[in-house]
Amino acid sequence: MRLDAASATFAAWLSNPEIPELPHKLAVGWSGGADSTALLLALKASGHDVQAWHVDHGWRESSHQESKKLAQQAKTWGVPFCSVRLSFSPQANREAEARKGRFEQFLSWSRSSGVTTLCLAHNRDDQAETVCMRLLQGAGVGGCRGMQSERIHHGLRIVRPLLHVSGVALREALSAADVVWFEDPSNRDATIWRNRIRHELFPRMADAGVDPQQLFNRWQQQAQRLALDLEAGAEIVLARSSNNSDGLMVLPWTDWARASVPIRARVLQRMMASTLGEGVTPGRRHIVLVEQWTARGGRGGLDLSGCRLQRRQGRLHLQPRASVCASALA
């Protein structure tokens, strides 16, 4: 291994001004693939006190042996290594199940180690694939913002320092340093949607003269700007809102009715999250129903998932269903 051959490249990656500030002590989610290996070594070379957190999803028998090799590799590099093998049970969406198990383990290691920042090695190509997937799933502006460079997950700070670096650049740096990495066979599994985008859709777009990474990353940046505009508009509508201890949320009907359709959708998302809890959001069918109801002047009530919209005394009311039932029985 000749890390000195890649030290200038590592330093250039981590000096990008768009990277959130990183603490001295942190962890890297390390699969053993090229991306996470490059991130691990770049942070180590830059002087961080870095740990390697490895989650074996248990999808293959051979992954157990790979974990042992990673443990040995980490020891050679002087990097503390944490590893666990999850119990694999076939699920309709094994990617979602794997992600859930992986983050539960990350939280567990964070609590036991005191490390509160975890770096993940998603790169520029991954971002383009994510935006493409979100578009194909029918996501709006919020979803098409893609992966964020920083977020908090149940108290654990998640940072993605390599979103500006291409996958090719990561592999070239490792090759220059004579560092080997694992090629996960599941990355070729055509039953995984991301893999079909990576290995089928994007090459066909490139053959047709379209750069998919450039196209979808440009849309990600546009979506980011549009999302900020929507958030600012929603703040104005919600400025005169109020809520009570029963979860009832109220705002002036005129503020609601005068807002544009996209801003009303964002206001509704925030009202439902405030009333019913984070993660509860209206689906497209509900947003269409709300717009039809608004166009009728809010006559009659409108039942949504877990809540009810009403126009009363010049104000828009969003009330949890349990609270609605209690009011009716009182």
Coordinates of N, CA and C in Angstrom, one line a residue, residues 93-302:
N93 N -39.2 -6.2 0.8 CA -38.2 -5.1 0.5 C -37.0 -5.3 1.4
R94 N -36.1 -6.2 0.9 CA -35.0 -6.5 1.8 C -34.0 -5.3 1.9
E95 N -34.0 -4.4 0.9 CA -33.2 -3.2 1.0 C -33.6 -2.4 2.2
A96 N -34.9 -2.2 2.3 CA -35.4 -1.4 3.4 C -35.1 -2.1 4.8
E97 N -35.3 -3.4 4.8 CA -35.0 -4.1 6.1 C -33.6 -4.0 6.4
A98 N -32.7 -4.2 5.4 CA -31.3 -4.1 5.7 C -30.9 -2.7 6.2
R99 N -31.5 -1.7 5.6 CA -31.2 -0.3 6.0 C -31.6 -0.1 7.4
K100 N -32.8 -0.6 7.8 CA -33.3 -0.4 9.1 C -32.4 -1.1 10.2
G101 N -32.0 -2.3 9.8 CA -31.1 -3.1 10.7 C -29.7 -2.4 10.8
R102 N -29.3 -1.9 9.7 CA -27.9 -1.2 9.7 C -27.9 0.0 10.6
F103 N -29.0 0.8 10.5 CA -29.0 2.1 11.3 C -29.3 1.8 12.8
E104 N -30.0 0.7 13.1 CA -30.2 0.4 14.5 C -28.8 0.0 15.1
Q105 N -28.0 -0.7 14.3 CA -26.7 -1.1 14.8 C -25.8 0.1 15.0
F106 N -25.8 1.0 14.0 CA -25.0 2.2 14.1 C -25.4 3.0 15.4
L107 N -26.7 3.1 15.7 CA -27.1 3.8 16.9 C -26.6 3.1 18.1
S108 N -26.6 1.8 18.1 CA -26.1 1.0 19.2 C -24.6 1.3 19.5
W109 N -23.8 1.3 18.4 CA -22.4 1.5 18.5 C -22.1 2.9 18.9
S110 N -23.0 3.9 18.5 CA -22.8 5.3 18.9 C -23.0 5.4 20.4
R111 N -24.0 4.7 20.9 CA -24.3 4.8 22.4 C -23.1 4.2 23.2
S112 N -22.6 3.1 22.7 CA -21.6 2.4 23.5 C -20.2 3.0 23.3
S113 N -20.0 3.7 22.2 CA -18.6 4.2 22.0 C -18.5 5.7 22.3
G114 N -19.7 6.4 22.3 CA -19.6 7.8 22.5 C -19.3 8.6 21.2
V115 N -19.2 7.9 20.1 CA -19.0 8.6 18.8 C -20.3 9.1 18.3
T116 N -20.4 10.3 18.0 CA -21.7 10.9 17.6 C -21.8 11.4 16.2
T117 N -20.7 11.2 15.4 CA -20.7 11.5 14.0 C -20.3 10.3 13.2
L118 N -21.2 9.9 12.2 CA -20.9 8.8 11.4 C -20.8 9.3 9.9
C119 N -19.7 9.0 9.2 CA -19.5 9.4 7.8 C -19.9 8.3 6.9
L120 N -20.7 8.6 5.9 CA -21.0 7.6 4.9 C -20.4 8.0 3.6
A121 N -20.1 7.0 2.7 CA -19.3 7.3 1.5 C -20.1 7.4 0.2
H122 N -21.4 7.8 0.3 CA -22.1 8.0 -0.9 C -21.5 9.1 -1.7
N123 N -21.4 8.8 -3.0 CA -20.7 9.7 -3.9 C -21.6 10.4 -4.9
R124 N -21.0 11.1 -5.9 CA -21.8 11.8 -6.9 C -22.7 10.9 -7.7
D125 N -22.1 9.7 -8.1 CA -22.9 8.8 -8.9 C -24.1 8.3 -8.1
D126 N -23.9 8.0 -6.8 CA -25.0 7.5 -5.9 C -26.1 8.6 -5.9
Q127 N -25.7 9.8 -5.8 CA -26.7 10.9 -5.7 C -27.6 10.9 -7.0
A128 N -26.9 10.8 -8.1 CA -27.7 10.8 -9.4 C -28.7 9.6 -9.4
E129 N -28.2 8.4 -9.0 CA -29.1 7.3 -9.0 C -30.3 7.5 -8.0
T130 N -30.0 8.1 -6.9 CA -31.0 8.3 -5.9 C -32.1 9.3 -6.5
V131 N -31.7 10.4 -7.1 CA -32.6 11.3 -7.7 C -33.5 10.6 -8.8
C132 N -32.8 9.8 -9.6 CA -33.5 9.1 -10.7 C -34.6 8.2 -10.1
M133 N -34.2 7.4 -9.0 CA -35.1 6.5 -8.3 C -36.3 7.3 -7.8
R134 N -36.0 8.4 -7.1 CA -37.1 9.2 -6.5 C -38.1 9.7 -7.6
L135 N -37.5 10.1 -8.8 CA -38.4 10.6 -9.9 C -39.3 9.5 -10.4
L136 N -38.7 8.3 -10.5 CA -39.4 7.1 -11.0 C -40.5 6.7 -10.0
Q137 N -40.3 7.0 -8.7 CA -41.3 6.7 -7.7 C -42.3 7.8 -7.6
G138 N -42.2 8.9 -8.4 CA -43.2 9.9 -8.3 C -43.0 10.9 -7.3
A139 N -41.7 11.0 -6.7 CA -41.5 12.0 -5.7 C -41.6 13.4 -6.2
G140 N -41.9 14.3 -5.3 CA -41.9 15.7 -5.6 C -40.6 16.4 -5.3
V141 N -40.6 17.7 -5.2 CA -39.4 18.4 -5.0 C -38.6 18.0 -3.8
G142 N -39.4 17.8 -2.7 CA -38.7 17.4 -1.4 C -37.9 16.1 -1.6
G143 N -38.5 15.1 -2.2 CA -37.8 13.8 -2.4 C -36.6 13.9 -3.4
C144 N -36.8 14.8 -4.4 CA -35.7 14.9 -5.4 C -34.6 15.7 -5.0
R145 N -34.6 16.2 -3.7 CA -33.4 16.8 -3.2 C -32.3 15.8 -3.0
G146 N -32.7 14.5 -3.0 CA -31.7 13.5 -2.9 C -31.1 13.3 -1.5
M147 N -29.9 12.8 -1.4 CA -29.3 12.6 -0.1 C -28.7 13.9 0.4
Q148 N -28.8 14.3 1.7 CA -28.3 15.5 2.2 C -26.9 15.3 2.7
S149 N -26.1 16.3 2.7 CA -24.7 16.1 3.1 C -24.6 16.0 4.7
E150 N -25.7 16.4 5.4 CA -25.7 16.3 6.8 C -27.1 16.1 7.3
R151 N -27.3 15.3 8.3 CA -28.6 15.2 8.9 C -28.4 14.5 10.3
I152 N -29.5 14.6 11.1 CA -29.4 13.9 12.4 C -30.4 12.8 12.4
H153 N -29.9 11.6 12.8 CA -30.8 10.4 12.9 C -30.8 9.9 14.3
H154 N -31.9 10.2 15.0 CA -32.1 9.8 16.4 C -30.9 10.2 17.3
G155 N -30.4 11.4 17.0 CA -29.2 11.9 17.8 C -27.9 11.6 17.2
L156 N -27.8 10.7 16.2 CA -26.5 10.4 15.6 C -26.4 11.3 14.3
R157 N -25.3 12.0 14.3 CA -25.1 12.9 13.1 C -24.5 12.2 12.0
I158 N -25.2 12.2 10.8 CA -24.8 11.5 9.6 C -24.2 12.5 8.7
V159 N -23.0 12.3 8.2 CA -22.3 13.2 7.3 C -21.9 12.5 6.0
R160 N -22.1 13.0 4.9 CA -21.6 12.4 3.6 C -20.6 13.4 2.9
P161 N -19.3 13.1 3.2 CA -18.3 14.1 2.7 C -17.9 13.9 1.2
L162 N -18.4 12.8 0.6 CA -17.9 12.6 -0.8 C -19.0 12.7 -1.9
L163 N -20.0 13.5 -1.6 CA -21.1 13.7 -2.6 C -20.6 14.4 -3.8
H164 N -19.5 15.1 -3.7 CA -19.0 15.8 -4.9 C -17.9 15.0 -5.7
V165 N -17.6 13.8 -5.2 CA -16.6 13.0 -5.9 C -17.2 11.9 -6.7
S166 N -16.7 11.6 -7.9 CA -17.3 10.5 -8.7 C -16.7 9.2 -8.2
G167 N -17.5 8.1 -8.5 CA -17.0 6.8 -8.2 C -15.7 6.4 -8.9
V168 N -15.6 6.9 -10.1 CA -14.3 6.6 -10.8 C -13.1 7.2 -10.1
A169 N -13.3 8.4 -9.6 CA -12.2 9.1 -8.9 C -11.8 8.4 -7.7
L170 N -12.8 7.8 -7.0 CA -12.5 7.1 -5.7 C -11.7 5.8 -6.1
R171 N -12.1 5.1 -7.1 CA -11.3 3.9 -7.5 C -9.9 4.2 -8.0
E172 N -9.8 5.3 -8.7 CA -8.5 5.6 -9.3 C -7.5 6.0 -8.1
A173 N -8.0 6.6 -7.1 CA -7.2 7.0 -5.9 C -6.7 5.7 -5.2
L174 N -7.6 4.8 -5.0 CA -7.2 3.5 -4.3 C -6.2 2.7 -5.2
S175 N -6.5 2.7 -6.5 CA -5.5 2.0 -7.4 C -4.2 2.6 -7.3
A176 N -4.1 3.9 -7.3 CA -2.8 4.6 -7.2 C -2.1 4.3 -5.9
A177 N -2.9 4.0 -4.8 CA -2.3 3.7 -3.5 C -2.1 2.2 -3.3
D178 N -2.4 1.4 -4.3 CA -2.3 0.0 -4.2 C -3.1 -0.6 -3.1
V179 N -4.3 -0.1 -3.0 CA -5.3 -0.6 -2.0 C -6.3 -1.4 -2.7
V180 N -6.6 -2.6 -2.2 CA -7.6 -3.4 -2.8 C -8.9 -3.3 -2.0
W181 N -10.0 -3.6 -2.7 CA -11.3 -3.5 -2.0 C -12.2 -4.7 -2.5
F182 N -13.3 -4.9 -1.8 CA -14.2 -5.9 -2.1 C -15.2 -5.4 -3.2
E183 N -15.6 -6.3 -4.1 CA -16.7 -6.0 -5.0 C -17.9 -6.8 -4.6
D184 N -18.8 -6.2 -3.9 CA -20.0 -6.9 -3.4 C -20.8 -7.5 -4.5
P185 N -21.0 -8.8 -4.6 CA -21.8 -9.4 -5.7 C -23.2 -8.9 -5.7
S186 N -23.7 -8.4 -4.6 CA -25.1 -7.9 -4.6 C -25.2 -6.6 -5.4
N187 N -24.1 -6.0 -5.7 CA -24.1 -4.8 -6.5 C -24.5 -5.1 -8.0
R188 N -24.5 -6.4 -8.3 CA -24.9 -6.8 -9.7 C -26.3 -7.5 -9.7
D189 N -26.9 -7.5 -8.5 CA -28.2 -8.2 -8.4 C -29.3 -7.3 -9.1
A190 N -29.8 -7.9 -10.2 CA -30.7 -7.1 -11.0 C -32.1 -7.0 -10.4
T191 N -32.3 -7.7 -9.3 CA -33.6 -7.6 -8.6 C -33.7 -6.3 -7.8
I192 N -32.5 -5.7 -7.6 CA -32.4 -4.4 -6.8 C -32.5 -3.2 -7.8
W193 N -33.5 -2.4 -7.5 CA -33.8 -1.3 -8.4 C -32.6 -0.4 -8.8
R194 N -31.9 -0.1 -7.7 CA -30.7 0.8 -8.0 C -29.7 0.2 -8.9
N195 N -29.6 -1.1 -8.9 CA -28.6 -1.8 -9.8 C -29.1 -1.7 -11.2
R196 N -30.4 -1.8 -11.4 CA -31.0 -1.8 -12.8 C -30.7 -0.4 -13.3
I197 N -30.9 0.6 -12.5 CA -30.6 2.0 -13.0 C -29.1 2.2 -13.3
R198 N -28.3 1.6 -12.4 CA -26.8 1.8 -12.6 C -26.3 1.0 -13.8
H199 N -26.7 -0.2 -14.0 CA -26.2 -1.1 -15.0 C -27.0 -1.2 -16.3
E200 N -28.2 -0.7 -16.3 CA -29.0 -0.8 -17.5 C -29.5 0.6 -18.0
L201 N -30.2 1.3 -17.1 CA -30.7 2.6 -17.6 C -29.6 3.6 -17.9
F202 N -28.7 3.8 -17.0 CA -27.7 4.9 -17.2 C -26.8 4.6 -18.4
P203 N -26.3 3.3 -18.6 CA -25.5 3.1 -19.8 C -26.3 3.4 -21.1
R204 N -27.6 3.0 -21.0 CA -28.4 3.3 -22.3 C -28.5 4.8 -22.5
M205 N -28.7 5.6 -21.4 CA -28.7 7.0 -21.6 C -27.4 7.6 -22.1
A206 N -26.3 7.0 -21.6 CA -25.0 7.5 -22.1 C -24.8 7.1 -23.5
D207 N -25.3 5.9 -24.0 CA -25.2 5.5 -25.4 C -26.0 6.5 -26.3
A208 N -27.1 7.1 -25.7 CA -27.9 8.0 -26.4 C -27.4 9.4 -26.4
G209 N -26.2 9.6 -25.7 CA -25.6 10.9 -25.7 C -26.0 11.8 -24.5
V210 N -26.6 11.2 -23.5 CA -27.0 11.9 -22.3 C -26.2 11.5 -21.2
D211 N -25.6 12.4 -20.4 CA -24.8 12.1 -19.2 C -25.8 12.1 -18.1
P212 N -26.1 10.8 -17.6 CA -27.1 10.7 -16.5 C -26.7 11.3 -15.2
Q213 N -25.4 11.2 -14.9 CA -24.9 11.8 -13.6 C -25.1 13.3 -13.7
Q214 N -24.7 13.9 -14.8 CA -24.8 15.4 -14.9 C -26.3 15.8 -14.9
L215 N -27.1 15.1 -15.6 CA -28.6 15.4 -15.7 C -29.2 15.3 -14.3
F216 N -29.1 14.2 -13.6 CA -29.8 14.1 -12.4 C -29.2 14.9 -11.2
N217 N -27.9 15.1 -11.3 CA -27.3 16.0 -10.2 C -27.7 17.4 -10.4
R218 N -27.9 17.8 -11.7 CA -28.4 19.2 -12.0 C -29.9 19.3 -11.4
W219 N -30.7 18.3 -11.7 CA -32.0 18.4 -11.1 C -32.0 18.4 -9.6
Q220 N -31.1 17.6 -9.0 CA -31.0 17.6 -7.5 C -30.8 19.0 -7.0
Q221 N -29.9 19.8 -7.7 CA -29.6 21.1 -7.2 C -30.8 22.1 -7.4
Q222 N -31.5 21.9 -8.6 CA -32.7 22.7 -8.8 C -33.7 22.4 -7.7
A223 N -33.9 21.1 -7.4 CA -34.9 20.7 -6.4 C -34.5 21.3 -5.1
Q224 N -33.2 21.3 -4.8 CA -32.8 21.9 -3.5 C -33.2 23.4 -3.4
R225 N -33.0 24.1 -4.5 CA -33.4 25.5 -4.5 C -34.9 25.7 -4.4
L226 N -35.7 24.9 -5.2 CA -37.1 24.9 -5.1 C -37.7 24.6 -3.7
A227 N -37.1 23.6 -3.1 CA -37.5 23.2 -1.8 C -37.3 24.4 -0.8
L228 N -36.2 25.1 -0.9 CA -36.0 26.3 0.0 C -37.1 27.3 -0.2
D229 N -37.5 27.5 -1.5 CA -38.5 28.5 -1.8 C -39.9 28.1 -1.2
L230 N -40.2 26.8 -1.4 CA -41.4 26.3 -0.8 C -41.5 26.4 0.7
E231 N -40.3 26.1 1.3 CA -40.2 26.2 2.8 C -40.5 27.7 3.2
A232 N -39.9 28.6 2.5 CA -40.1 30.0 2.8 C -41.6 30.4 2.7
G233 N -42.2 29.9 1.6 CA -43.6 30.2 1.4 C -44.5 29.6 2.5
A234 N -44.2 28.4 2.9 CA -44.9 27.7 4.0 C -44.8 28.4 5.3
E235 N -43.6 29.0 5.5 CA -43.3 29.7 6.8 C -44.3 30.9 6.9
I236 N -44.5 31.6 5.7 CA -45.4 32.8 5.7 C -46.8 32.3 6.0
V237 N -47.3 31.2 5.4 CA -48.7 30.8 5.7 C -48.8 30.3 7.1
L238 N -47.8 29.7 7.7 CA -47.9 29.1 9.0 C -47.6 30.2 10.1
A239 N -47.2 31.4 9.7 CA -46.8 32.4 10.7 C -48.0 32.7 11.7
R240 N -49.2 32.6 11.2 CA -50.3 33.0 12.1 C -51.1 31.7 12.5
S241 N -50.4 30.6 12.5 CA -51.1 29.3 12.9 C -50.9 29.1 14.4
S242 N -51.8 28.3 15.0 CA -51.7 28.0 16.4 C -52.1 26.5 16.6
N243 N -51.8 25.9 17.7 CA -52.3 24.6 18.0 C -52.5 24.4 19.5
N244 N -53.3 23.4 19.9 CA -53.5 23.3 21.3 C -53.1 21.9 21.7
S245 N -53.3 21.6 23.0 CA -52.8 20.3 23.6 C -53.5 19.1 23.0
D246 N -54.6 19.2 22.4 CA -55.3 18.1 21.8 C -54.8 17.8 20.3
G247 N -53.8 18.6 19.9 CA -53.3 18.4 18.5 C -54.0 19.2 17.5
L248 N -55.1 19.9 17.8 CA -55.8 20.8 16.9 C -54.9 21.9 16.4
M249 N -54.8 22.0 15.0 CA -54.0 23.1 14.5 C -54.9 24.0 13.6
V250 N -54.7 25.3 13.8 CA -55.6 26.2 13.2 C -54.8 27.3 12.5
L251 N -55.3 27.8 11.3 CA -54.6 29.0 10.7 C -55.7 29.7 9.9
P252 N -55.5 31.0 9.6 CA -56.5 31.8 8.8 C -56.8 31.1 7.5
W253 N -58.1 31.0 7.1 CA -58.5 30.4 5.8 C -57.9 31.2 4.7
T254 N -58.0 32.6 4.8 CA -57.5 33.4 3.7 C -56.0 33.2 3.4
D255 N -55.2 33.0 4.5 CA -53.8 32.7 4.2 C -53.6 31.4 3.5
W256 N -54.4 30.4 3.8 CA -54.4 29.1 3.2 C -54.8 29.2 1.7
A257 N -56.0 29.8 1.5 CA -56.6 29.9 0.2 C -55.7 30.7 -0.8
R258 N -55.0 31.7 -0.3 CA -54.2 32.6 -1.2 C -52.9 32.0 -1.6
A259 N -52.5 30.9 -0.9 CA -51.2 30.3 -1.2 C -51.2 29.5 -2.5
S260 N -50.1 29.3 -3.1 CA -50.1 28.5 -4.4 C -50.3 27.1 -4.0
V261 N -50.6 26.3 -5.0 CA -50.8 24.8 -4.8 C -49.6 24.1 -4.2
P262 N -48.4 24.4 -4.7 CA -47.2 23.7 -4.1 C -47.0 24.1 -2.7
I263 N -47.2 25.4 -2.4 CA -47.0 25.8 -1.0 C -48.1 25.2 -0.1
R264 N -49.3 25.1 -0.5 CA -50.3 24.5 0.3 C -50.0 23.1 0.6
A265 N -49.4 22.4 -0.4 CA -49.0 21.0 -0.2 C -48.0 20.9 0.9
R266 N -47.0 21.8 0.9 CA -46.0 21.8 1.9 C -46.5 22.2 3.3
V267 N -47.5 23.1 3.3 CA -48.1 23.5 4.6 C -48.9 22.3 5.1
L268 N -49.6 21.6 4.3 CA -50.3 20.4 4.7 C -49.3 19.4 5.3
Q269 N -48.2 19.2 4.6 CA -47.2 18.2 5.1 C -46.7 18.6 6.5
R270 N -46.5 19.9 6.7 CA -46.0 20.3 8.0 C -47.1 20.3 9.1
M271 N -48.3 20.6 8.7 CA -49.4 20.5 9.7 C -49.6 19.0 10.1
M272 N -49.6 18.1 9.2 CA -49.8 16.7 9.6 C -48.7 16.2 10.4
A273 N -47.4 16.6 10.1 CA -46.3 16.1 10.9 C -46.4 16.7 12.3
S274 N -46.8 18.0 12.4 CA -47.0 18.6 13.7 C -48.1 17.9 14.5
T275 N -49.2 17.6 13.8 CA -50.3 17.0 14.5 C -50.2 15.5 14.8
L276 N -49.7 14.8 13.8 CA -49.7 13.3 13.9 C -48.3 12.7 14.2
G277 N -47.2 13.6 14.1 CA -45.9 13.0 14.3 C -45.0 13.1 13.1
E278 N -43.7 13.2 13.3 CA -42.8 13.2 12.2 C -42.9 11.9 11.3
G279 N -42.8 12.0 10.1 CA -42.9 10.9 9.2 C -44.3 10.7 8.6
V280 N -45.3 11.3 9.2 CA -46.6 11.2 8.7 C -46.8 12.3 7.6
T281 N -47.1 11.9 6.4 CA -47.2 12.9 5.3 C -48.3 12.5 4.4
P282 N -49.0 13.5 3.8 CA -50.1 13.2 2.9 C -49.6 12.5 1.6
G283 N -50.4 11.6 1.1 CA -50.0 11.0 -0.2 C -50.6 11.9 -1.3
R284 N -50.2 11.5 -2.6 CA -50.7 12.3 -3.7 C -52.2 12.4 -3.8
R285 N -52.9 11.3 -3.5 CA -54.3 11.2 -3.5 C -54.9 12.2 -2.5
H286 N -54.3 12.3 -1.4 CA -54.8 13.2 -0.4 C -54.6 14.7 -0.8
I287 N -53.5 14.9 -1.4 CA -53.2 16.3 -1.8 C -54.2 16.7 -2.9
V288 N -54.6 15.8 -3.8 CA -55.6 16.1 -4.9 C -56.9 16.4 -4.2
L289 N -57.3 15.5 -3.2 CA -58.6 15.7 -2.6 C -58.6 17.1 -1.8
V290 N -57.5 17.4 -1.2 CA -57.5 18.7 -0.5 C -57.6 19.9 -1.4
E291 N -57.0 19.8 -2.6 CA -57.1 20.9 -3.6 C -58.6 21.0 -4.1
Q292 N -59.2 19.9 -4.3 CA -60.6 19.9 -4.8 C -61.5 20.5 -3.7
W293 N -61.2 20.1 -2.5 CA -62.0 20.6 -1.3 C -61.8 22.1 -1.2
T294 N -60.5 22.6 -1.3 CA -60.2 24.0 -1.2 C -60.9 24.8 -2.3
A295 N -60.9 24.2 -3.5 CA -61.6 24.9 -4.7 C -63.1 25.0 -4.4
R296 N -63.7 24.2 -3.6 CA -65.1 24.3 -3.3 C -65.3 25.2 -2.1
G297 N -64.3 25.9 -1.7 CA -64.4 26.8 -0.6 C -64.4 26.2 0.8
G298 N -64.0 24.9 0.9 CA -63.8 24.2 2.1 C -65.2 23.8 2.7
R299 N -66.2 23.6 1.8 CA -67.5 23.3 2.3 C -67.5 21.8 2.8
G300 N -68.0 21.6 4.0 CA -68.0 20.3 4.6 C -66.6 19.9 5.1
G301 N -66.5 18.8 5.9 CA -65.2 18.4 6.3 C -64.6 17.4 5.3
L302 N -63.3 17.2 5.5 CA -62.6 16.3 4.6 C -61.7 15.4 5.5

